[in-house]
Amino acid sequence: MNDFLTRFRPSAPDIDLDFADTRREEVIEYVTKKYGKEKLLRSLPFGTMEARGAVRDAGRALGMPYAGPDRISKNDSTRMARTLNDD
């Protein structure tokens, strides 16, 4: 820990870890019991997706076979991107 503490960083760094969805609640329960609820932060990643990737991910989330969303994502992707970016 001393390697992390310098005059430029007077406090310990945050710890950022990812866990498998199947045991996520178990890890959250353990950390809450060990360190207290006030020490636990549940955060979500933020990012942007391109239209084609968004279509494929939506299809996967809906349980569709890969071929359908993949075919849709390849249909006139420039028009799709413009539509998704319009205000």
PDB file of C-alpha atoms in Angstrom:
ATOM      1  CA  MET A   1       0.000   0.000   0.000  1.00  0.00           C
ATOM      2  CA  ASN A   2       2.873   2.392   0.695  1.00  0.00           C
ATOM      3  CA  ASP A   3       3.771   2.281  -3.001  1.00  0.00           C
ATOM      4  CA  PHE A   4       0.465   4.008  -3.740  1.00  0.00           C
ATOM      5  CA  LEU A   5       0.749   6.714  -1.093  1.00  0.00           C
ATOM      6  CA  THR A   6       2.869   9.671  -2.125  1.00  0.00           C
ATOM      7  CA  ARG A   7       2.634  13.405  -1.656  1.00  0.00           C
ATOM      8  CA  PHE A   8       0.688  13.451  -4.937  1.00  0.00           C
ATOM      9  CA  ARG A   9      -1.747  10.802  -3.706  1.00  0.00           C
ATOM     10  CA  PRO A  10      -2.264  11.151   0.059  1.00  0.00           C
ATOM     11  CA  SER A  11      -5.093   8.578   0.259  1.00  0.00           C
ATOM     12  CA  ALA A  12      -5.436   4.972  -0.842  1.00  0.00           C
ATOM     13  CA  PRO A  13      -6.624   4.367  -4.429  1.00  0.00           C
ATOM     14  CA  ASP A  14     -10.080   3.057  -5.252  1.00  0.00           C
ATOM     15  CA  ILE A  15     -10.403  -0.605  -6.166  1.00  0.00           C
ATOM     16  CA  ASP A  16     -12.333  -1.369  -9.334  1.00  0.00           C
ATOM     17  CA  LEU A  17     -13.105  -5.013 -10.053  1.00  0.00           C
ATOM     18  CA  ASP A  18     -15.514  -6.891 -12.282  1.00  0.00           C
ATOM     19  CA  PHE A  19     -17.179 -10.124 -11.191  1.00  0.00           C
ATOM     20  CA  ALA A  20     -19.154 -12.809 -12.980  1.00  0.00           C
ATOM     21  CA  ASP A  21     -22.885 -12.134 -12.923  1.00  0.00           C
ATOM     22  CA  THR A  22     -23.506 -15.520 -11.303  1.00  0.00           C
ATOM     23  CA  ARG A  23     -21.674 -14.548  -8.075  1.00  0.00           C
ATOM     24  CA  ARG A  24     -22.053 -10.769  -8.108  1.00  0.00           C
ATOM     25  CA  GLU A  25     -24.591 -10.626  -5.265  1.00  0.00           C
ATOM     26  CA  GLU A  26     -22.405 -12.917  -3.157  1.00  0.00           C
ATOM     27  CA  VAL A  27     -19.441 -10.558  -3.558  1.00  0.00           C
ATOM     28  CA  ILE A  28     -21.588  -7.492  -2.783  1.00  0.00           C
ATOM     29  CA  GLU A  29     -22.934  -9.161   0.366  1.00  0.00           C
ATOM     30  CA  TYR A  30     -19.408 -10.098   1.524  1.00  0.00           C
ATOM     31  CA  VAL A  31     -17.972  -6.608   0.938  1.00  0.00           C
ATOM     32  CA  THR A  32     -20.975  -4.986   2.648  1.00  0.00           C
ATOM     33  CA  LYS A  33     -20.584  -7.182   5.732  1.00  0.00           C
ATOM     34  CA  LYS A  34     -16.813  -6.749   5.897  1.00  0.00           C
ATOM     35  CA  TYR A  35     -16.479  -3.009   5.188  1.00  0.00           C
ATOM     36  CA  GLY A  36     -19.979  -1.589   5.670  1.00  0.00           C
ATOM     37  CA  LYS A  37     -22.619  -0.316   3.286  1.00  0.00           C
ATOM     38  CA  GLU A  38     -21.156   3.212   3.288  1.00  0.00           C
ATOM     39  CA  LYS A  39     -17.897   1.880   1.752  1.00  0.00           C
ATOM     40  CA  LEU A  40     -19.557   0.140  -1.191  1.00  0.00           C
ATOM     41  CA  LEU A  41     -20.327   1.883  -4.472  1.00  0.00           C
ATOM     42  CA  ARG A  42     -22.219   0.138  -7.220  1.00  0.00           C
ATOM     43  CA  SER A  43     -21.377   1.813 -10.481  1.00  0.00           C
ATOM     44  CA  LEU A  44     -22.322   1.178 -14.066  1.00  0.00           C
ATOM     45  CA  PRO A  45     -20.074   1.492 -17.066  1.00  0.00           C
ATOM     46  CA  PHE A  46     -20.824   4.274 -19.494  1.00  0.00           C
ATOM     47  CA  GLY A  47     -19.981   4.136 -23.122  1.00  0.00           C
ATOM     48  CA  THR A  48     -21.301   4.683 -26.581  1.00  0.00           C
ATOM     49  CA  MET A  49     -22.106   2.124 -29.205  1.00  0.00           C
ATOM     50  CA  GLU A  50     -22.253   2.302 -32.918  1.00  0.00           C
ATOM     51  CA  ALA A  51     -25.613   1.517 -34.483  1.00  0.00           C
ATOM     52  CA  ARG A  52     -24.548  -1.859 -35.848  1.00  0.00           C
ATOM     53  CA  GLY A  53     -23.220  -3.045 -32.485  1.00  0.00           C
ATOM     54  CA  ALA A  54     -26.321  -1.765 -30.719  1.00  0.00           C
ATOM     55  CA  VAL A  55     -28.578  -3.792 -33.033  1.00  0.00           C
ATOM     56  CA  ARG A  56     -26.528  -6.943 -32.473  1.00  0.00           C
ATOM     57  CA  ASP A  57     -26.482  -6.468 -28.686  1.00  0.00           C
ATOM     58  CA  ALA A  58     -30.223  -5.827 -28.584  1.00  0.00           C
ATOM     59  CA  GLY A  59     -30.813  -9.034 -30.528  1.00  0.00           C
ATOM     60  CA  ARG A  60     -28.569 -10.970 -28.153  1.00  0.00           C
ATOM     61  CA  ALA A  61     -30.383  -9.521 -25.124  1.00  0.00           C
ATOM     62  CA  LEU A  62     -33.706 -10.562 -26.644  1.00  0.00           C
ATOM     63  CA  GLY A  63     -32.428 -14.107 -27.195  1.00  0.00           C
ATOM     64  CA  MET A  64     -32.560 -13.884 -30.979  1.00  0.00           C
ATOM     65  CA  PRO A  65     -30.320 -16.083 -33.130  1.00  0.00           C
ATOM     66  CA  TYR A  66     -27.226 -14.128 -34.213  1.00  0.00           C
ATOM     67  CA  ALA A  67     -28.050 -14.215 -37.939  1.00  0.00           C
ATOM     68  CA  GLY A  68     -31.156 -11.988 -37.681  1.00  0.00           C
ATOM     69  CA  PRO A  69     -29.692  -8.963 -35.882  1.00  0.00           C
ATOM     70  CA  ASP A  70     -26.461  -9.374 -37.863  1.00  0.00           C
ATOM     71  CA  ARG A  71     -28.391  -9.202 -41.154  1.00  0.00           C
ATOM     72  CA  ILE A  72     -30.330  -6.144 -39.936  1.00  0.00           C
ATOM     73  CA  SER A  73     -27.162  -4.396 -38.788  1.00  0.00           C
ATOM     74  CA  LYS A  74     -25.607  -4.823 -42.236  1.00  0.00           C
ATOM     75  CA  ASN A  75     -28.608  -3.329 -44.079  1.00  0.00           C
ATOM     76  CA  ASP A  76     -27.771   0.238 -45.085  1.00  0.00           C
ATOM     77  CA  SER A  77     -25.764   0.998 -41.968  1.00  0.00           C
ATOM     78  CA  THR A  78     -25.074   4.584 -43.015  1.00  0.00           C
ATOM     79  CA  ARG A  79     -28.794   5.364 -43.016  1.00  0.00           C
ATOM     80  CA  MET A  80     -29.198   3.591 -39.662  1.00  0.00           C
ATOM     81  CA  ALA A  81     -26.361   5.600 -38.105  1.00  0.00           C
ATOM     82  CA  ARG A  82     -27.846   8.878 -39.325  1.00  0.00           C
ATOM     83  CA  THR A  83     -31.247   7.938 -37.911  1.00  0.00           C
ATOM     84  CA  LEU A  84     -29.816   7.051 -34.505  1.00  0.00           C
ATOM     85  CA  ASN A  85     -27.809  10.287 -34.374  1.00  0.00           C
ATOM     86  CA  ASP A  86     -30.662  12.617 -35.352  1.00  0.00           C
ATOM     87  CA  ASP A  87     -31.876  14.911 -32.591  1.00  0.00           C
TER      88      ASP A  87
END
